[in-house]
Short mmCIF file of C-alpha atoms in Angstrom, two decimals:
data_model
loop_
_atom_site.label_atom_id
_atom_site.label_comp_id
_atom_site.label_asym_id
_atom_site.label_seq_id
_atom_site.Cartn_x
_atom_site.Cartn_y
_atom_site.Cartn_z
CA MET A 1 90.93 23.88 174.79
CA ASN A 2 93.77 26.44 174.64
CA ASP A 3 93.54 28.36 171.35
CA ALA A 4 96.79 30.20 172.09
CA LEU A 5 98.58 26.87 172.52
CA LEU A 6 97.27 25.62 169.18
CA ARG A 7 98.34 28.81 167.42
CA SER A 8 101.82 28.68 168.96
CA LEU A 9 102.38 25.09 167.78
CA VAL A 10 101.50 25.71 164.12
CA PRO A 11 104.95 26.93 162.95
CA SER A 12 106.80 23.99 164.52
CA VAL A 13 104.37 21.40 163.13
CA LEU A 14 104.49 23.02 159.69
CA ALA A 15 108.31 23.01 159.76
CA VAL A 16 108.39 19.30 160.65
CA LEU A 17 106.21 18.41 157.65
CA VAL A 18 108.32 20.55 155.29
CA ARG A 19 111.52 18.91 156.53
CA ARG A 20 109.99 15.49 155.90
CA GLY A 21 109.39 16.36 152.27
CA ALA A 22 105.91 17.86 152.09
CA ASP A 23 105.60 20.86 149.78
CA PHE A 24 104.49 24.00 151.54
CA ALA A 25 100.93 24.22 150.24
CA ALA A 26 100.16 20.57 151.03
CA ALA A 27 101.81 20.86 154.45
CA GLU A 28 99.73 23.92 155.32
CA ASP A 29 96.51 22.13 154.28
CA ALA A 30 97.46 19.11 156.39
CA VAL A 31 98.20 21.26 159.44
CA GLN A 32 94.87 23.05 159.06
CA ASP A 33 93.11 19.66 158.95
CA ALA A 34 94.95 18.63 162.11
CA LEU A 35 93.85 21.85 163.84
CA VAL A 36 90.24 21.14 162.93
CA GLU A 37 90.60 17.65 164.38
CA ALA A 38 92.16 19.11 167.54
CA VAL A 39 89.23 21.50 167.97
CA ARG A 40 86.92 18.50 167.78
CA ALA A 41 88.88 16.10 169.98
CA TRP A 42 90.75 18.16 172.55
CA PRO A 43 87.80 19.57 174.53
CA ASP A 44 87.24 16.02 175.83
CA GLU A 45 90.88 15.27 176.63
CA GLN A 46 93.97 17.28 175.67
CA PRO A 47 96.91 15.00 174.78
CA ARG A 48 99.95 14.92 177.00
CA ASP A 49 102.15 15.92 174.04
CA PRO A 50 100.10 18.38 171.94
CA LYS A 51 102.87 18.99 169.40
CA GLY A 52 103.49 15.27 168.84
CA TRP A 53 99.75 14.70 168.44
CA LEU A 54 99.47 17.47 165.83
CA VAL A 55 102.56 16.24 163.94
CA THR A 56 101.14 12.71 163.77
CA VAL A 57 97.68 13.79 162.61
CA ALA A 58 99.01 16.35 160.13
CA TRP A 59 101.46 13.87 158.61
CA ARG A 60 98.69 11.32 158.19
CA ARG A 61 96.50 13.93 156.50
CA PHE A 62 99.37 14.80 154.16
CA LEU A 63 99.93 11.15 153.27
CA ASP A 64 96.22 10.63 152.64
CA ALA A 65 96.19 13.59 150.26
CA ALA A 66 99.34 12.36 148.52
CA ARG A 67 97.82 8.92 147.92
CA ALA A 68 94.73 10.51 146.43
CA ASP A 69 96.80 12.49 143.93
CA THR A 70 97.20 10.20 140.91
CA ALA A 71 100.06 12.33 139.59
CA ARG A 72 102.07 11.64 142.71
CA ARG A 73 101.49 7.95 143.28
CA ARG A 74 105.17 7.42 143.88
CA ARG A 75 104.82 9.19 147.23
CA GLU A 76 102.89 6.23 148.61
CA ASP A 77 106.08 4.59 149.80
CA ARG A 78 106.34 7.37 152.37
CA THR A 79 103.66 5.60 154.39
CA GLU A 80 106.44 3.51 155.93
CA GLU A 81 107.98 6.70 157.29
CA GLU A 82 104.88 7.63 159.26
CA PRO A 83 106.03 8.60 162.74
CA ALA A 84 104.63 6.75 165.70
CA PRO A 85 102.74 8.82 168.25
CA GLY A 86 105.00 10.04 171.01
CA PRO A 87 106.97 12.99 172.33
CA ALA A 88 108.21 15.44 169.70
CA PRO A 89 111.54 17.24 170.09
CA ALA A 90 111.24 20.56 171.90
CA VAL A 91 112.77 22.58 169.05
CA ASP A 92 111.69 26.08 168.10
CA ASP A 93 111.41 26.01 164.30
CA THR A 94 109.56 29.30 163.90
CA LEU A 95 112.44 31.49 162.75
CA GLN A 96 113.64 28.78 160.37
CA LEU A 97 110.17 28.62 158.87
CA TYR A 98 110.19 32.39 158.34
CA PHE A 99 113.31 31.97 156.21
CA LEU A 100 111.86 29.01 154.33
CA CYS A 101 108.76 31.01 153.43
CA ALA A 102 110.94 33.81 152.05
CA HIS A 103 111.79 31.52 149.11
CA PRO A 104 113.73 32.96 146.14
CA SER A 105 110.96 31.82 143.78
CA LEU A 106 108.64 34.41 145.36
CA THR A 107 108.75 38.16 145.14
CA PRO A 108 109.47 39.81 148.52
CA ALA A 109 105.89 41.10 148.75
CA SER A 110 104.42 37.64 148.08
CA ALA A 111 106.82 35.96 150.51
CA VAL A 112 105.85 38.39 153.26
CA ALA A 113 102.14 37.91 152.62
CA LEU A 114 102.44 34.11 152.58
CA THR A 115 104.44 34.02 155.81
CA LEU A 116 102.09 36.35 157.62
CA ARG A 117 99.15 34.15 156.63
CA ALA A 118 100.69 30.71 157.14
CA VAL A 119 103.06 31.29 160.06
CA GLY A 120 102.06 34.58 161.65
CA GLY A 121 98.40 33.59 161.92
CA LEU A 122 97.11 36.90 160.51
CA THR A 123 93.94 37.02 158.46
CA THR A 124 93.94 38.09 154.83
CA ARG A 125 92.11 41.25 155.87
CA GLN A 126 94.78 42.19 158.42
CA ILE A 127 97.55 41.62 155.87
CA ALA A 128 95.70 43.70 153.28
CA GLN A 129 95.42 46.57 155.77
CA ALA A 130 99.15 46.38 156.47
CA TYR A 131 99.88 46.59 152.73
CA LEU A 132 97.23 49.26 152.08
CA VAL A 133 95.55 47.16 149.36
CA PRO A 134 92.02 45.71 148.99
CA GLU A 135 91.38 42.39 150.71
CA ALA A 136 90.53 40.69 147.39
CA THR A 137 93.87 41.77 145.94
CA MET A 138 95.74 40.33 148.91
CA ALA A 139 93.76 37.06 148.73
CA GLN A 140 94.84 36.66 145.10
CA ARG A 141 98.45 37.43 145.99
CA ILE A 142 98.51 34.78 148.72
CA SER A 143 96.85 32.21 146.44
CA ARG A 144 99.44 32.87 143.72
CA ALA A 145 102.24 32.50 146.27
CA LYS A 146 100.88 29.14 147.39
CA ARG A 147 100.69 27.94 143.79
CA THR A 148 104.23 29.14 143.12
CA VAL A 149 105.78 27.22 146.00
CA SER A 150 103.60 24.14 145.58
CA GLY A 151 105.97 21.27 144.85
CA VAL A 152 109.07 23.40 145.44
CA ARG A 153 111.73 21.98 147.75
CA PHE A 154 112.77 24.51 150.36
CA ASP A 155 116.52 24.09 150.07
CA ARG A 156 117.23 27.76 149.34
CA PRO A 157 115.92 29.93 152.15
CA GLY A 158 115.10 33.57 151.52
CA ASP A 159 117.06 36.68 152.43
CA VAL A 160 117.22 38.60 155.69
CA SER A 161 115.44 41.72 154.39
CA THR A 162 112.26 39.76 153.59
CA VAL A 163 112.28 38.06 156.99
CA LEU A 164 112.73 41.45 158.69
CA ARG A 165 109.74 42.81 156.78
CA VAL A 166 107.61 39.90 157.99
CA LEU A 167 108.71 40.29 161.61
CA TYR A 168 108.01 44.04 161.44
CA LEU A 169 104.49 43.55 160.14
CA VAL A 170 103.76 40.79 162.66
CA PHE A 171 104.93 43.11 165.46
CA ASN A 172 102.79 45.97 164.18
CA GLU A 173 99.69 43.76 164.06
CA GLY A 174 100.35 42.56 167.59
CA TYR A 175 101.02 46.10 168.79
CA SER A 176 97.70 47.30 167.38
CA GLY A 177 95.89 45.04 169.83
CA ASP A 178 94.03 42.95 167.25
CA VAL A 179 96.34 39.96 167.62
CA ASP A 180 98.84 39.59 170.48
CA LEU A 181 101.93 38.82 168.42
CA ALA A 182 104.23 41.68 169.47
CA ALA A 183 106.12 39.75 172.16
CA GLU A 184 106.60 36.79 169.80
CA ALA A 185 108.02 39.08 167.10
CA ILE A 186 110.48 40.55 169.63
CA ARG A 187 111.53 37.06 170.72
CA LEU A 188 112.22 35.96 167.15
CA THR A 189 114.07 39.17 166.32
CA ARG A 190 116.29 38.62 169.38
CA GLN A 191 117.06 35.14 168.05
CA LEU A 192 117.92 36.57 164.66
CA ALA A 193 120.12 39.30 166.18
CA ALA A 194 122.01 36.66 168.16
CA ALA A 195 122.51 34.54 165.04
CA ILE A 196 123.67 37.14 162.50
CA ASP A 197 125.57 40.43 162.63
CA HIS A 198 123.40 42.82 160.62
CA PRO A 199 122.72 46.50 161.44
CA GLU A 200 119.14 46.40 160.21
CA VAL A 201 118.36 43.40 162.43
CA ALA A 202 119.66 45.47 165.34
CA GLY A 203 117.64 48.45 164.11
CA LEU A 204 114.44 46.42 164.00
CA LEU A 205 115.04 45.00 167.48
CA ALA A 206 115.65 48.51 168.83
CA LEU A 207 112.49 49.79 167.15
CA MET A 208 110.39 46.98 168.62
CA LEU A 209 111.76 47.50 172.12
CA LEU A 210 111.18 51.25 172.02
CA HIS A 211 107.59 50.88 170.83
CA HIS A 212 106.83 48.00 173.18
CA ALA A 213 108.16 50.04 176.11
CA ARG A 214 105.14 52.37 175.75
CA ARG A 215 102.54 49.63 175.47
CA ALA A 216 101.24 49.79 179.05
CA ALA A 217 100.48 53.50 178.66
CA ARG A 218 98.71 53.24 175.30
CA THR A 219 95.34 52.19 176.71
CA ALA A 220 93.25 53.39 179.65
CA ALA A 221 91.61 51.13 182.22
CA ASP A 222 88.45 50.98 180.08
CA GLY A 223 90.43 49.85 177.02
CA SER A 224 90.28 53.19 175.22
CA LEU A 225 93.31 54.50 173.33
CA VAL A 226 95.56 57.08 174.96
CA PRO A 227 97.36 59.30 172.40
CA LEU A 228 101.12 59.74 172.80
CA ALA A 229 100.75 63.33 174.03
CA GLU A 230 98.44 62.20 176.85
CA GLN A 231 100.30 59.07 177.96
CA ASP A 232 101.63 58.74 181.51
CA ARG A 233 105.34 58.52 180.72
CA GLY A 234 105.96 57.15 184.18
CA ARG A 235 104.37 53.91 182.95
CA TRP A 236 106.88 53.51 180.13
CA ASP A 237 109.34 50.64 180.53
CA THR A 238 112.63 52.46 181.13
CA GLU A 239 114.70 49.27 180.97
CA ALA A 240 113.34 48.41 177.52
CA ILE A 241 113.96 52.00 176.39
CA ALA A 242 117.56 51.91 177.63
CA GLU A 243 118.16 48.58 175.91
CA GLY A 244 116.61 49.81 172.67
CA VAL A 245 118.62 53.04 172.66
CA GLY A 246 121.84 51.13 173.34
CA ILE A 247 121.20 48.69 170.49
CA LEU A 248 120.32 51.57 168.16
CA GLN A 249 123.42 53.59 168.98
CA ALA A 250 125.65 50.59 168.26
CA ALA A 251 123.89 50.02 164.93
CA LEU A 252 124.08 53.68 163.85
CA ALA A 253 127.79 53.77 164.70
CA ARG A 254 128.38 51.29 161.85
CA ASP A 255 127.24 53.94 159.33
CA ARG A 256 125.05 51.55 157.34
CA LEU A 257 121.72 53.32 157.76
CA GLY A 258 118.51 51.47 156.90
CA GLU A 259 114.84 52.18 157.36
CA PHE A 260 114.49 50.28 160.64
CA GLN A 261 117.36 52.19 162.20
CA ALA A 262 115.81 55.48 161.06
CA GLN A 263 112.41 54.52 162.48
CA ALA A 264 114.07 53.50 165.74
CA ALA A 265 115.78 56.90 165.88
CA VAL A 266 112.36 58.59 165.71
CA ALA A 267 111.06 56.32 168.47
CA ALA A 268 114.14 57.06 170.59
CA LEU A 269 113.54 60.82 170.32
CA HIS A 270 109.97 60.32 171.55
CA ALA A 271 111.20 58.11 174.39
CA ASP A 272 113.84 60.65 175.41
CA ALA A 273 111.43 63.58 175.74
CA PRO A 274 110.01 64.24 179.25
CA THR A 275 106.88 65.75 177.65
CA THR A 276 105.39 66.16 174.18
CA GLU A 277 106.26 69.86 174.24
CA GLU A 278 109.93 69.06 174.92
CA THR A 279 110.15 66.59 172.02
CA ASP A 280 112.83 67.45 169.46
CA TRP A 281 110.37 67.68 166.57
CA VAL A 282 112.89 69.35 164.25
CA GLN A 283 115.20 66.34 164.51
CA ILE A 284 112.23 64.00 164.05
CA VAL A 285 111.37 65.76 160.78
CA GLU A 286 114.98 65.27 159.69
CA TRP A 287 114.79 61.54 160.41
CA TYR A 288 111.53 61.33 158.44
CA ASP A 289 113.35 63.00 155.55
CA GLU A 290 115.93 60.19 155.76
CA LEU A 291 113.14 57.62 155.77
CA ILE A 292 111.56 59.17 152.69
CA ARG A 293 114.93 58.97 150.96
CA LEU A 294 115.17 55.28 151.90
CA THR A 295 111.59 54.17 151.26
CA ASP A 296 109.49 56.97 149.69
CA SER A 297 106.58 55.50 151.68
CA PRO A 298 103.26 57.42 151.74
CA VAL A 299 102.82 56.39 155.38
CA VAL A 300 106.19 57.97 156.22
CA ARG A 301 105.13 61.14 154.42
CA LEU A 302 101.91 61.19 156.47
CA ASN A 303 103.85 60.83 159.72
CA ARG A 304 106.22 63.54 158.55
CA ALA A 305 103.26 65.91 158.05
CA VAL A 306 102.34 65.44 161.72
CA ALA A 307 105.93 66.13 162.79
CA VAL A 308 106.07 69.23 160.57
CA GLY A 309 102.85 70.41 162.21
CA GLU A 310 104.53 70.13 165.60
CA ALA A 311 107.85 71.64 164.54
CA ASP A 312 106.63 74.50 162.31
CA GLY A 313 102.97 74.88 163.24
CA PRO A 314 99.71 73.24 162.14
CA ARG A 315 99.40 75.20 158.89
CA ALA A 316 102.79 73.92 157.76
CA GLY A 317 101.60 70.41 158.59
CA LEU A 318 98.40 70.92 156.61
CA ALA A 319 100.43 72.18 153.65
CA ALA A 320 102.53 69.01 153.75
CA LEU A 321 99.33 66.98 153.95
CA THR A 322 97.95 68.46 150.71
CA THR A 323 100.65 66.64 148.72
CA LEU A 324 99.33 63.24 149.84
CA ASP A 325 96.45 61.10 148.58
CA ALA A 326 93.40 61.78 150.74
CA ALA A 327 92.47 58.09 150.51
CA LEU A 328 95.59 57.13 152.47
CA PRO A 329 94.60 55.37 155.73
CA ARG A 330 94.55 57.79 158.71
CA HIS A 331 94.93 60.80 156.37
CA THR A 332 91.58 62.17 157.52
CA ALA A 333 92.43 61.67 161.21
CA VAL A 334 95.70 63.57 160.77
CA ALA A 335 93.87 66.36 158.96
CA ALA A 336 91.37 66.55 161.83
CA TYR A 337 94.17 66.82 164.40
CA LEU A 338 95.99 69.56 162.48
CA HIS A 339 92.78 71.54 161.91
CA GLU A 340 92.05 71.37 165.63
CA ARG A 341 95.58 72.59 166.39
CA ASP A 342 94.93 75.45 163.95
CA GLY A 343 91.71 76.44 165.79
CA ASP A 344 89.23 75.29 163.12
CA LEU A 345 87.08 73.19 165.45
CA THR A 346 84.14 72.84 163.06
CA THR A 347 86.26 71.27 160.33
CA ALA A 348 88.15 69.18 162.85
CA ALA A 349 84.95 67.75 164.36
CA ARG A 350 83.62 66.84 160.93
CA LEU A 351 86.88 65.17 159.94
CA TYR A 352 87.15 63.24 163.22
CA ALA A 353 83.67 61.81 162.61
CA GLN A 354 84.56 60.99 159.00
CA ALA A 355 87.80 59.28 160.08
CA ALA A 356 85.94 57.21 162.67
CA ARG A 357 83.78 55.66 159.97
CA THR A 358 86.83 54.24 158.20
CA ALA A 359 89.00 53.41 161.24
CA PRO A 360 90.88 50.09 160.89
CA ASN A 361 89.94 48.80 164.36
CA LEU A 362 87.38 49.32 167.11
CA PRO A 363 89.61 51.12 169.68
CA GLU A 364 90.71 53.65 167.07
CA ARG A 365 87.13 54.17 165.89
CA ASP A 366 85.96 54.79 169.46
CA HIS A 367 88.82 57.24 170.06
CA LEU A 368 88.03 59.27 166.93
CA THR A 369 84.31 59.26 167.76
CA ARG A 370 85.09 60.66 171.23
CA GLN A 371 87.29 63.34 169.68
CA ALA A 372 84.44 64.42 167.41
CA ALA A 373 81.97 64.44 170.32
CA ARG A 374 84.37 66.48 172.47
CA LEU A 375 84.71 69.19 169.83
CA ASN A 376 80.98 69.23 169.06
CA THR A 377 80.29 69.76 172.77
CA ARG A 378 82.70 72.72 172.81
CA LEU A 379 81.06 74.19 169.69
CA ARG A 380 77.59 73.92 171.19
CA GLY A 381 78.75 75.48 174.45
#
């Protein structure tokens, strides 16, 4: 059975049920039941039309649940609308479903979390890491969002900014290597850019292309992480970089700066530099200042500390780091890097080991562990 195929069909099946009148929470439950049935039945014989099969089973599950709900007995007449098994239209409903999930009855944060869970296929833990909150907090947020939209008709889709936030987080999760969703996020953002004229949509597409262009160089043959400074820039996708830079320049020319355009500008400066040493770190710091003005994000401030350390020296970077909460994810890893740059190998080795224990994923943990071991070997020698 093809798990990737099942995962790719979920948004379209969910959208079909919503269009036929199912409320979001009930539709999601029905689709999950259909997936369970597919896991049981498909290993023996996969249907010729997987999407049609899932739509049929999910709709039947929804109708069964509706009949069982005494408060909604009037829905029983929908049994006559049950679709017969057969080919389903080859329509990509994913982007539409992103907008439907960004419903005005939800706060932007709740809409993003719900979409990532229901459509993006991310786990509650992965979403919590993206939001820098405990997993239990995120689970409660998603549950509240489901309750809020339960019974709501999706006739007022959400705004573009919420959809962009979802696409950005889906891309980041795919880019981290935990879930391969980066290419799908780029595809959907291209669709959105073709459908609406919005500078931040263009900024997000440029940002994705510029980051994705470096993907092949981010890992070694053994799967270990390769830091930006050590990447083989000859493996970067120059066509994707050129496309991303062109899209960004056109967006910036409209003089409606947003956070995705500013992030793309940072990525473009990295892509333009032949080596790490030739990177225009001063301009990168300036773009991070713009991002702080736009978002005041602690993650942006952390990245700015790294850039300051490159532009003005490691002690300046460490000084910028002291203004941030030490519990911020990757704070300890950044401190380790700046201490190493400053020549304090003992502190750097200790901090690398400490950062490894709280790393968000296995490749990053292994990388930080190797950094600590490398410095400890030098200290012993």
